[in-house]
Amino acid sequence: MAALRGLRQCRSTGIAMSHFHTSSCVSAKQHYKMLVLGGGSGGITMGARMKRMMGAENVAIVEPSEMHYYQPIWTLVGAGAKTAASSGRPTATVMPSGVKWVKSKVQEINPDTNTVRTDDGTEISYEYLIVALGIQLHYEKIKGLPEAFEHPKVGSNYSIQTVEKTWKALQNFKEGNAVFSFPNTPVKCAGAPQKIMYLSDAYLRKTGKRAKANIMYNTSLPVLFVVKKYADSLWDIVKHRDLKVNLRHNLIEVRADKCEAVFEDLDKPGETKVFEYEMLHVTPPMGPNPVIKGSPLADEIGWLDVNKDNLQHKTYPNVFGIGDCTNLPTIRTAAAVAAQSAILNRTISRILKNEKPDKKYDGYTSCPLVTSYNTVILAEFDYNGQPLETFPINQAKERRIMYHMKADLLPHLYWHGLLRGLWGGPGPYRKLLHLGMK
């Protein structure tokens, strides 16, 4: 139950890499040329890049978590194709060597005085600041959660505490409704809520239970996917596999004792529908990190307010942002972080020379849409929802090679490339072409 209580407000971060590092939990005042807030994928990646740019002794990363997780693989963990243990490594093993690891939680950011205060009272001053604090999960905003996770038929691939519950619920499925939700908020990896639906369909077919299953995807969105090219292919899959999609349906309550999920109809305010379930996968509402939201760095909603071209803060020129915590108008994914990291690295290098940023981020993001245990549709697109594809083939088609890229190659590139600041840039998958897809 203690772990479930922690789900009431979960912050999303990624990981980091190397053998020697320093850690700190002291209350004395500290100063760094470059301070990085967050030890997720964006924070560790930029920490490694800043180490090379200005020296390890001038860089610190503030991150309280002892473990770093490669979260994109949780889709496969929830379907039994990968283990939860394979998704995580100790933060100490991914922290850039020599960089100061401040093992605390950020409590307050004051950009007017160039200082940050941590939860143990430490005040850290900086010349430059990179904010990479991720996105906040809000299971508690759905009535009946997180308590419903104590029941065996409810899971979620968005938390290390609940991803294995998805797999157990799928294994224990007998007959009835399998329900998958998408909330009425921004989310990270917007394809993940439906990926687990396709995998569940494949598993139930493989185990001979599909005939007794009614699989439905209840999404708050008015579309199946934001880019029409890929949405058209997904609709074909939905129809061919007899999957039910209910658009504009938002999960507001889980009655675990009755195995009921309550959805509001967003097109008919005040109207709700109750769905019985044998299995329920929950994608939680998400929102800005509260530390950013309570600071002068936030936009009117609470996201880090950055220039969408160069990732520099719109008001404070010595502050920068990357990843899920920003208000960049693109889909939040690890591939987006990879693309952003090279642009941000270039922006900072120019500013250190008193030069104007000269490279623009086009909003590149990617979502490997897992459609079975051996196929993926590789969606890649920009700010405008226009495809930005890497390979000289139709990426809207389900392909086995893309599944192996998702399941086997990308995790390796994440741990040994991205987190070391060695992989990234516009269209990060293009480097796979130079590697011959090895």
Tab-separated table of C-alpha atoms in Angstrom:
chain	number	residue	atom	x	y	z
A	1	MET	CA	0.000	0.000	0.000
A	2	ALA	CA	2.947	2.309	0.669
A	3	ALA	CA	4.024	1.973	-2.932
A	4	LEU	CA	0.517	2.784	-4.103
A	5	ARG	CA	0.400	5.876	-1.928
A	6	GLY	CA	3.473	7.011	-3.812
A	7	LEU	CA	1.425	6.887	-7.004
A	8	ARG	CA	-0.711	9.803	-5.843
A	9	GLN	CA	1.887	12.057	-7.395
A	10	CYS	CA	4.514	10.350	-9.530
A	11	ARG	CA	7.166	12.251	-11.420
A	12	SER	CA	8.476	10.847	-14.668
A	13	THR	CA	12.211	10.850	-15.278
A	14	GLY	CA	14.747	8.678	-17.121
A	15	ILE	CA	18.419	7.637	-16.329
A	16	ALA	CA	22.236	8.297	-16.588
A	17	MET	CA	25.657	6.661	-17.124
A	18	SER	CA	29.331	6.003	-15.998
A	19	HIS	CA	31.436	4.544	-13.227
A	20	PHE	CA	32.755	7.349	-11.035
A	21	HIS	CA	30.604	10.174	-9.767
A	22	THR	CA	30.194	12.308	-6.663
A	23	SER	CA	27.002	12.616	-4.645
A	24	SER	CA	25.874	15.215	-2.158
A	25	CYS	CA	23.232	15.646	0.499
A	26	VAL	CA	24.782	18.490	2.489
A	27	SER	CA	23.266	21.800	3.526
A	28	ALA	CA	26.219	24.055	2.601
A	29	LYS	CA	25.738	26.463	-0.266
A	30	GLN	CA	27.030	25.212	-3.605
A	31	HIS	CA	27.709	26.887	-6.954
A	32	TYR	CA	28.015	25.442	-10.464
A	33	LYS	CA	28.450	26.886	-13.890
A	34	MET	CA	25.802	24.485	-15.191
A	35	LEU	CA	23.089	23.050	-12.978
A	36	VAL	CA	20.797	20.353	-14.370
A	37	LEU	CA	17.492	19.672	-12.643
A	38	GLY	CA	16.299	16.106	-13.153
A	39	GLY	CA	18.088	12.824	-13.774
A	40	GLY	CA	15.761	11.425	-16.391
A	41	SER	CA	16.575	10.911	-20.036
A	42	GLY	CA	16.837	14.643	-20.780
A	43	GLY	CA	18.781	15.512	-17.638
A	44	ILE	CA	21.353	12.753	-17.907
A	45	THR	CA	21.828	13.300	-21.632
A	46	MET	CA	22.444	17.021	-21.175
A	47	GLY	CA	24.619	16.392	-18.131
A	48	ALA	CA	26.884	14.226	-20.279
A	49	ARG	CA	26.952	16.818	-23.059
A	50	MET	CA	27.672	19.680	-20.636
A	51	LYS	CA	30.481	17.692	-19.050
A	52	ARG	CA	32.205	17.550	-22.429
A	53	MET	CA	31.503	21.213	-23.090
A	54	MET	CA	32.646	22.765	-19.817
A	55	GLY	CA	34.255	20.062	-17.674
A	56	ALA	CA	32.751	17.688	-15.100
A	57	GLU	CA	33.735	19.886	-12.150
A	58	ASN	CA	31.479	22.662	-13.449
A	59	VAL	CA	28.339	20.519	-13.782
A	60	ALA	CA	25.869	19.181	-11.212
A	61	ILE	CA	22.687	17.117	-11.603
A	62	VAL	CA	19.929	17.217	-8.986
A	63	GLU	CA	18.054	13.893	-8.843
A	64	PRO	CA	16.705	12.038	-5.771
A	65	SER	CA	15.977	8.637	-7.368
A	66	GLU	CA	18.312	5.705	-6.784
A	67	MET	CA	17.031	3.952	-9.925
A	68	HIS	CA	16.793	5.141	-13.513
A	69	TYR	CA	14.272	3.487	-15.846
A	70	TYR	CA	14.033	3.146	-19.596
A	71	GLN	CA	10.315	3.745	-19.606
A	72	PRO	CA	9.539	3.097	-23.317
A	73	ILE	CA	10.078	-0.613	-22.697
A	74	TRP	CA	7.248	-0.739	-20.127
A	75	THR	CA	4.769	-1.297	-22.977
A	76	LEU	CA	6.429	-4.660	-23.553
A	77	VAL	CA	6.754	-5.367	-19.823
A	78	GLY	CA	2.995	-4.933	-19.443
A	79	ALA	CA	2.490	-7.548	-22.159
A	80	GLY	CA	5.016	-10.027	-20.760
A	81	ALA	CA	7.525	-9.559	-23.583
A	82	LYS	CA	10.181	-7.966	-21.345
A	83	THR	CA	10.867	-8.005	-17.595
A	84	ALA	CA	10.516	-5.002	-15.303
A	85	ALA	CA	14.033	-5.650	-14.007
A	86	SER	CA	15.457	-5.168	-17.504
A	87	SER	CA	14.052	-1.621	-17.630
A	88	GLY	CA	16.042	-0.188	-14.737
A	89	ARG	CA	19.609	0.468	-13.663
A	90	PRO	CA	21.014	2.195	-10.585
A	91	THR	CA	21.295	5.936	-11.171
A	92	ALA	CA	24.881	5.728	-9.949
A	93	THR	CA	25.801	3.623	-12.987
A	94	VAL	CA	24.404	6.087	-15.495
A	95	MET	CA	25.447	9.374	-13.897
A	96	PRO	CA	28.207	11.027	-16.000
A	97	SER	CA	31.563	10.383	-14.324
A	98	GLY	CA	32.926	13.272	-12.288
A	99	VAL	CA	29.703	15.254	-12.439
A	100	LYS	CA	28.283	16.219	-9.034
A	101	TRP	CA	25.197	14.182	-8.180
A	102	VAL	CA	23.048	16.143	-5.756
A	103	LYS	CA	20.876	13.358	-4.382
A	104	SER	CA	17.943	15.538	-3.359
A	105	LYS	CA	14.590	16.702	-4.644
A	106	VAL	CA	14.176	20.187	-6.083
A	107	GLN	CA	11.975	22.251	-3.778
A	108	GLU	CA	12.133	25.731	-5.282
A	109	ILE	CA	13.590	27.508	-8.311
A	110	ASN	CA	14.359	31.233	-8.135
A	111	PRO	CA	15.618	32.403	-11.529
A	112	ASP	CA	15.790	36.028	-10.363
A	113	THR	CA	18.624	35.131	-7.966
A	114	ASN	CA	19.964	32.188	-10.021
A	115	THR	CA	19.384	29.786	-7.148
A	116	VAL	CA	17.689	26.460	-6.500
A	117	ARG	CA	16.690	25.091	-3.087
A	118	THR	CA	16.426	21.370	-2.429
A	119	ASP	CA	14.237	19.548	0.091
A	120	ASP	CA	17.131	19.136	2.550
A	121	GLY	CA	17.685	22.896	2.718
A	122	THR	CA	20.649	23.079	0.354
A	123	GLU	CA	20.846	26.241	-1.733
A	124	ILE	CA	22.603	25.876	-5.066
A	125	SER	CA	23.510	28.823	-7.262
A	126	TYR	CA	24.222	28.598	-10.959
A	127	GLU	CA	25.323	30.542	-13.999
A	128	TYR	CA	23.228	28.436	-16.359
A	129	LEU	CA	20.298	26.141	-15.656
A	130	ILE	CA	18.821	23.211	-17.602
A	131	VAL	CA	15.384	22.126	-16.402
A	132	ALA	CA	14.505	18.496	-17.164
A	133	LEU	CA	12.015	17.659	-14.417
A	134	GLY	CA	9.650	15.507	-16.442
A	135	ILE	CA	5.886	15.279	-16.249
A	136	GLN	CA	3.705	14.591	-13.208
A	137	LEU	CA	1.419	11.541	-13.078
A	138	HIS	CA	-1.906	12.097	-11.318
A	139	TYR	CA	-3.557	8.745	-10.623
A	140	GLU	CA	-5.274	10.395	-7.666
A	141	LYS	CA	-7.346	12.564	-9.999
A	142	ILE	CA	-9.344	9.467	-10.955
A	143	LYS	CA	-11.768	8.558	-8.177
A	144	GLY	CA	-10.924	5.149	-6.755
A	145	LEU	CA	-7.237	5.335	-7.644
A	146	PRO	CA	-4.592	4.455	-6.701
A	147	GLU	CA	-6.448	2.087	-4.336
A	148	ALA	CA	-7.875	0.123	-7.278
A	149	PHE	CA	-4.396	-1.176	-8.058
A	150	GLU	CA	-4.743	-3.435	-5.027
A	151	HIS	CA	-7.286	-5.385	-7.087
A	152	PRO	CA	-5.902	-7.941	-9.577
A	153	LYS	CA	-7.745	-6.748	-12.684
A	154	VAL	CA	-6.311	-3.200	-12.853
A	155	GLY	CA	-2.897	-2.174	-14.155
A	156	SER	CA	-0.972	0.692	-15.733
A	157	ASN	CA	2.141	0.700	-17.889
A	158	TYR	CA	3.028	4.224	-16.741
A	159	SER	CA	4.590	3.319	-13.382
A	160	ILE	CA	7.165	0.775	-12.249
A	161	GLN	CA	4.832	-0.007	-9.322
A	162	THR	CA	1.928	-0.956	-11.593
A	163	VAL	CA	3.326	-2.162	-14.929
A	164	GLU	CA	3.567	-5.800	-13.790
A	165	LYS	CA	-0.057	-5.575	-12.621
A	166	THR	CA	-1.009	-5.076	-16.274
A	167	TRP	CA	0.679	-8.338	-17.209
A	168	LYS	CA	-0.967	-10.226	-14.343
A	169	ALA	CA	-4.393	-8.862	-15.289
A	170	LEU	CA	-3.821	-9.958	-18.887
A	171	GLN	CA	-2.681	-13.431	-17.874
A	172	ASN	CA	-5.687	-13.866	-15.561
A	173	PHE	CA	-8.224	-12.664	-18.126
A	174	LYS	CA	-11.024	-15.172	-18.699
A	175	GLU	CA	-13.898	-13.480	-20.505
A	176	GLY	CA	-15.602	-10.092	-20.704
A	177	ASN	CA	-14.435	-6.545	-21.376
A	178	ALA	CA	-10.805	-5.477	-21.615
A	179	VAL	CA	-10.846	-1.678	-21.332
A	180	PHE	CA	-7.980	0.711	-22.142
A	181	SER	CA	-8.113	4.437	-21.333
A	182	PHE	CA	-6.529	7.692	-22.553
A	183	PRO	CA	-6.972	10.766	-20.292
A	184	ASN	CA	-8.136	14.287	-21.089
A	185	THR	CA	-4.685	15.789	-20.496
A	186	PRO	CA	-1.311	15.905	-22.249
A	187	VAL	CA	0.568	12.623	-21.764
A	188	LYS	CA	4.005	11.237	-22.411
A	189	CYS	CA	4.227	8.744	-25.281
A	190	ALA	CA	0.714	9.255	-26.594
A	191	GLY	CA	0.788	5.959	-28.471
A	192	ALA	CA	1.383	3.778	-25.403
A	193	PRO	CA	-2.268	3.631	-24.236
A	194	GLN	CA	-3.286	1.868	-27.448
A	195	LYS	CA	-0.106	-0.193	-27.883
A	196	ILE	CA	-1.051	-2.318	-24.883
A	197	MET	CA	-4.499	-2.844	-26.424
A	198	TYR	CA	-2.979	-4.343	-29.588
A	199	LEU	CA	-0.616	-6.506	-27.539
A	200	SER	CA	-3.477	-7.698	-25.316
A	201	ASP	CA	-5.458	-8.626	-28.420
A	202	ALA	CA	-2.477	-10.613	-29.713
A	203	TYR	CA	-1.993	-12.365	-26.363
A	204	LEU	CA	-5.651	-13.334	-26.076
A	205	ARG	CA	-5.600	-14.726	-29.609
A	206	LYS	CA	-2.471	-16.707	-28.825
A	207	THR	CA	-4.031	-18.184	-25.671
A	208	GLY	CA	-7.391	-18.969	-27.242
A	209	LYS	CA	-9.368	-16.431	-25.206
A	210	ARG	CA	-10.043	-13.809	-27.858
A	211	ALA	CA	-13.487	-15.117	-28.802
A	212	LYS	CA	-14.701	-14.393	-25.268
A	213	ALA	CA	-13.113	-10.954	-25.079
A	214	ASN	CA	-14.579	-7.568	-25.949
A	215	ILE	CA	-11.618	-5.212	-26.352
A	216	MET	CA	-12.278	-1.488	-26.221
A	217	TYR	CA	-10.168	1.661	-26.299
A	218	ASN	CA	-11.840	4.628	-24.620
A	219	THR	CA	-9.921	7.778	-25.483
A	220	SER	CA	-10.600	11.403	-24.641
A	221	LEU	CA	-9.219	12.409	-28.037
A	222	PRO	CA	-11.393	13.027	-31.106
A	223	VAL	CA	-8.970	10.952	-33.215
A	224	LEU	CA	-7.242	7.582	-32.916
A	225	PHE	CA	-3.821	9.138	-33.541
A	226	VAL	CA	-2.721	12.716	-34.177
A	227	VAL	CA	-1.113	12.097	-37.588
A	228	LYS	CA	-3.594	11.006	-40.247
A	229	LYS	CA	-1.165	8.817	-42.199
A	230	TYR	CA	-0.610	6.566	-39.211
A	231	ALA	CA	-4.165	6.912	-37.893
A	232	ASP	CA	-5.505	5.490	-41.161
A	233	SER	CA	-3.339	2.381	-40.756
A	234	LEU	CA	-4.379	2.005	-37.116
A	235	TRP	CA	-8.073	2.254	-38.038
A	236	ASP	CA	-7.534	-0.598	-40.513
A	237	ILE	CA	-6.026	-2.693	-37.724
A	238	VAL	CA	-8.872	-1.817	-35.354
A	239	LYS	CA	-11.474	-2.911	-37.901
A	240	HIS	CA	-9.622	-6.061	-38.967
A	241	ARG	CA	-9.129	-7.247	-35.366
A	242	ASP	CA	-12.624	-6.310	-34.198
A	243	LEU	CA	-11.493	-3.766	-31.618
A	244	LYS	CA	-13.951	-1.162	-30.323
A	245	VAL	CA	-12.842	2.492	-30.179
A	246	ASN	CA	-14.895	5.049	-28.246
A	247	LEU	CA	-13.691	8.584	-28.965
A	248	ARG	CA	-14.145	11.471	-26.508
A	249	HIS	CA	-14.515	9.176	-23.483
A	250	ASN	CA	-12.560	10.152	-20.360
A	251	LEU	CA	-12.037	7.886	-17.330
A	252	ILE	CA	-13.185	9.610	-14.123
A	253	GLU	CA	-13.765	6.767	-11.659
A	254	VAL	CA	-12.797	3.145	-10.996
A	255	ARG	CA	-15.085	1.030	-8.812
A	256	ALA	CA	-12.722	-1.858	-8.283
A	257	ASP	CA	-15.037	-3.759	-5.920
A	258	LYS	CA	-17.648	-3.939	-8.705
A	259	CYS	CA	-15.163	-4.118	-11.616
A	260	GLU	CA	-16.682	-0.976	-13.095
A	261	ALA	CA	-15.034	1.942	-14.882
A	262	VAL	CA	-16.904	5.237	-15.214
A	263	PHE	CA	-16.256	7.457	-18.239
A	264	GLU	CA	-17.547	10.925	-18.988
A	265	ASP	CA	-18.743	11.693	-22.503
A	266	LEU	CA	-16.793	14.830	-23.413
A	267	ASP	CA	-19.217	15.664	-26.228
A	268	LYS	CA	-22.194	15.497	-23.858
A	269	PRO	CA	-21.258	17.362	-20.672
A	270	GLY	CA	-22.725	15.777	-17.561
A	271	GLU	CA	-23.306	12.383	-19.166
A	272	THR	CA	-21.396	9.345	-17.949
A	273	LYS	CA	-21.177	5.717	-19.010
A	274	VAL	CA	-20.332	2.727	-16.847
A	275	PHE	CA	-18.280	-0.098	-18.351
A	276	GLU	CA	-17.845	-3.425	-16.607
A	277	TYR	CA	-14.373	-4.862	-17.030
A	278	GLU	CA	-12.455	-8.080	-16.649
A	279	MET	CA	-9.254	-6.135	-17.274
A	280	LEU	CA	-8.614	-2.378	-17.051
A	281	HIS	CA	-5.497	-0.551	-18.213
A	282	VAL	CA	-5.304	3.012	-16.878
A	283	THR	CA	-3.355	5.844	-18.444
A	284	PRO	CA	-3.335	8.484	-15.696
A	285	PRO	CA	-3.998	12.204	-16.124
A	286	MET	CA	-0.713	14.100	-16.300
A	287	GLY	CA	0.381	17.667	-15.759
A	288	PRO	CA	3.280	20.071	-15.125
A	289	ASN	CA	5.851	19.493	-12.427
A	290	PRO	CA	4.639	21.456	-9.364
A	291	VAL	CA	8.067	23.002	-8.758
A	292	ILE	CA	8.022	24.552	-12.225
A	293	LYS	CA	4.345	25.453	-11.941
A	294	GLY	CA	5.068	27.424	-8.766
A	295	SER	CA	7.995	29.344	-10.240
A	296	PRO	CA	8.443	32.347	-12.573
A	297	LEU	CA	9.654	29.877	-15.213
A	298	ALA	CA	6.153	28.563	-15.945
A	299	ASP	CA	3.735	29.534	-18.672
A	300	GLU	CA	0.087	30.206	-17.834
A	301	ILE	CA	-0.623	26.462	-17.502
A	302	GLY	CA	2.492	25.503	-15.576
A	303	TRP	CA	4.857	24.098	-18.209
A	304	LEU	CA	8.416	25.414	-18.611
A	305	ASP	CA	8.068	28.339	-21.012
A	306	VAL	CA	10.737	27.857	-23.684
A	307	ASN	CA	11.356	29.040	-27.234
A	308	LYS	CA	10.172	26.193	-29.456
A	309	ASP	CA	13.039	26.707	-31.903
A	310	ASN	CA	16.081	26.729	-29.613
A	311	LEU	CA	14.781	25.537	-26.159
A	312	GLN	CA	15.962	28.706	-24.389
A	313	HIS	CA	13.611	30.153	-21.791
A	314	LYS	CA	11.525	33.022	-23.112
A	315	THR	CA	12.209	35.318	-20.135
A	316	TYR	CA	15.433	34.106	-18.507
A	317	PRO	CA	18.200	33.743	-21.142
A	318	ASN	CA	20.447	31.603	-18.887
A	319	VAL	CA	17.711	28.987	-18.399
A	320	PHE	CA	16.961	26.143	-20.805
A	321	GLY	CA	14.579	23.207	-20.941
A	322	ILE	CA	14.279	19.768	-22.462
A	323	GLY	CA	11.751	16.964	-22.548
A	324	ASP	CA	8.380	16.399	-20.935
A	325	CYS	CA	8.450	19.409	-18.579
A	326	THR	CA	8.469	21.969	-21.407
A	327	ASN	CA	5.625	23.564	-23.356
A	328	LEU	CA	7.082	22.496	-26.698
A	329	PRO	CA	4.056	21.735	-28.921
A	330	THR	CA	5.116	18.209	-29.847
A	331	ILE	CA	4.440	14.694	-28.568
A	332	ARG	CA	6.502	13.878	-25.471
A	333	THR	CA	8.768	10.886	-26.238
A	334	ALA	CA	12.345	9.707	-25.676
A	335	ALA	CA	12.968	10.196	-29.404
A	336	ALA	CA	11.930	13.838	-29.014
A	337	VAL	CA	14.482	14.200	-26.207
A	338	ALA	CA	17.150	12.710	-28.470
A	339	ALA	CA	16.372	15.284	-31.154
A	340	GLN	CA	16.116	18.148	-28.680
A	341	SER	CA	19.411	17.314	-26.964
A	342	ALA	CA	21.516	18.117	-30.027
A	343	ILE	CA	19.668	21.382	-30.652
A	344	LEU	CA	19.984	22.429	-27.019
A	345	ASN	CA	23.668	21.533	-26.984
A	346	ARG	CA	24.185	23.781	-29.992
A	347	THR	CA	22.108	26.591	-28.466
A	348	ILE	CA	24.141	26.589	-25.247
A	349	SER	CA	27.480	26.418	-27.074
A	350	ARG	CA	26.523	29.513	-29.084
A	351	ILE	CA	25.309	31.439	-26.042
A	352	LEU	CA	28.540	30.692	-24.170
A	353	LYS	CA	30.306	32.456	-27.054
A	354	ASN	CA	27.873	35.398	-26.927
A	355	GLU	CA	26.442	34.291	-30.270
A	356	LYS	CA	22.827	33.824	-31.279
A	357	PRO	CA	21.422	30.272	-31.582
A	358	ASP	CA	21.511	29.177	-35.211
A	359	LYS	CA	19.851	25.742	-35.195
A	360	LYS	CA	16.085	25.217	-35.005
A	361	TYR	CA	14.184	22.295	-33.530
A	362	ASP	CA	11.419	21.265	-35.926
A	363	GLY	CA	9.398	19.380	-33.323
A	364	TYR	CA	10.685	15.977	-34.401
A	365	THR	CA	9.216	13.158	-32.350
A	366	SER	CA	8.661	9.469	-32.866
A	367	CYS	CA	6.318	6.799	-31.594
A	368	PRO	CA	7.028	3.156	-32.449
A	369	LEU	CA	3.418	1.941	-32.439
A	370	VAL	CA	3.597	-1.677	-31.303
A	371	THR	CA	0.718	-3.549	-32.969
A	372	SER	CA	1.613	-7.147	-32.003
A	373	TYR	CA	4.429	-9.197	-30.492
A	374	ASN	CA	6.402	-8.887	-33.729
A	375	THR	CA	5.177	-5.789	-35.606
A	376	VAL	CA	5.497	-2.023	-35.254
A	377	ILE	CA	4.346	1.007	-37.217
A	378	LEU	CA	7.136	3.583	-36.857
A	379	ALA	CA	5.518	7.019	-36.651
A	380	GLU	CA	7.856	10.010	-37.031
A	381	PHE	CA	6.613	13.562	-37.435
A	382	ASP	CA	7.143	17.267	-36.693
A	383	TYR	CA	5.396	20.173	-34.972
A	384	ASN	CA	2.820	20.337	-37.749
A	385	GLY	CA	1.979	16.643	-37.675
A	386	GLN	CA	3.784	16.102	-40.979
A	387	PRO	CA	5.666	12.799	-41.325
A	388	LEU	CA	9.463	13.079	-40.977
A	389	GLU	CA	10.381	9.517	-41.812
A	390	THR	CA	13.841	7.994	-41.646
A	391	PHE	CA	13.624	4.921	-43.843
A	392	PRO	CA	12.953	4.657	-47.607
A	393	ILE	CA	9.834	2.549	-47.066
A	394	ASN	CA	6.225	3.172	-46.090
A	395	GLN	CA	6.501	3.456	-42.296
A	396	ALA	CA	2.725	3.384	-41.883
A	397	LYS	CA	2.864	-0.340	-42.638
A	398	GLU	CA	3.327	-2.915	-39.861
A	399	ARG	CA	6.847	-4.328	-40.029
A	400	ARG	CA	8.800	-6.975	-38.129
A	401	ILE	CA	12.128	-5.157	-38.451
A	402	MET	CA	10.656	-2.134	-36.699
A	403	TYR	CA	9.566	-4.327	-33.794
A	404	HIS	CA	13.113	-5.604	-33.351
A	405	MET	CA	14.362	-2.026	-33.483
A	406	LYS	CA	11.898	-1.070	-30.735
A	407	ALA	CA	12.436	-4.133	-28.539
A	408	ASP	CA	16.147	-4.793	-28.945
A	409	LEU	CA	18.109	-2.011	-30.640
A	410	LEU	CA	16.642	1.158	-29.121
A	411	PRO	CA	17.198	0.093	-25.484
A	412	HIS	CA	20.875	-0.489	-26.286
A	413	LEU	CA	21.167	2.900	-27.989
A	414	TYR	CA	19.451	4.521	-25.020
A	415	TRP	CA	21.785	3.124	-22.356
A	416	HIS	CA	25.004	3.307	-24.348
A	417	GLY	CA	24.346	6.246	-26.677
A	418	LEU	CA	21.715	8.764	-25.617
A	419	LEU	CA	22.580	8.842	-21.913
A	420	ARG	CA	26.223	9.363	-22.760
A	421	GLY	CA	25.326	12.279	-24.994
A	422	LEU	CA	26.550	10.344	-28.026
A	423	TRP	CA	23.243	9.768	-29.846
A	424	GLY	CA	20.711	12.333	-30.856
A	425	GLY	CA	20.020	15.141	-33.236
A	426	PRO	CA	17.283	15.717	-35.800
A	427	GLY	CA	15.879	12.379	-36.958
A	428	PRO	CA	17.943	10.314	-34.481
A	429	TYR	CA	17.033	7.032	-36.211
A	430	ARG	CA	18.979	8.160	-39.281
A	431	LYS	CA	22.150	7.052	-37.562
A	432	LEU	CA	20.813	3.511	-37.754
A	433	LEU	CA	21.091	3.752	-41.529
A	434	HIS	CA	24.771	4.637	-41.183
A	435	LEU	CA	25.174	1.654	-38.869
A	436	GLY	CA	23.574	-0.620	-41.443
A	437	MET	CA	20.807	-1.405	-38.922
A	438	LYS	CA	23.342	-3.485	-36.956
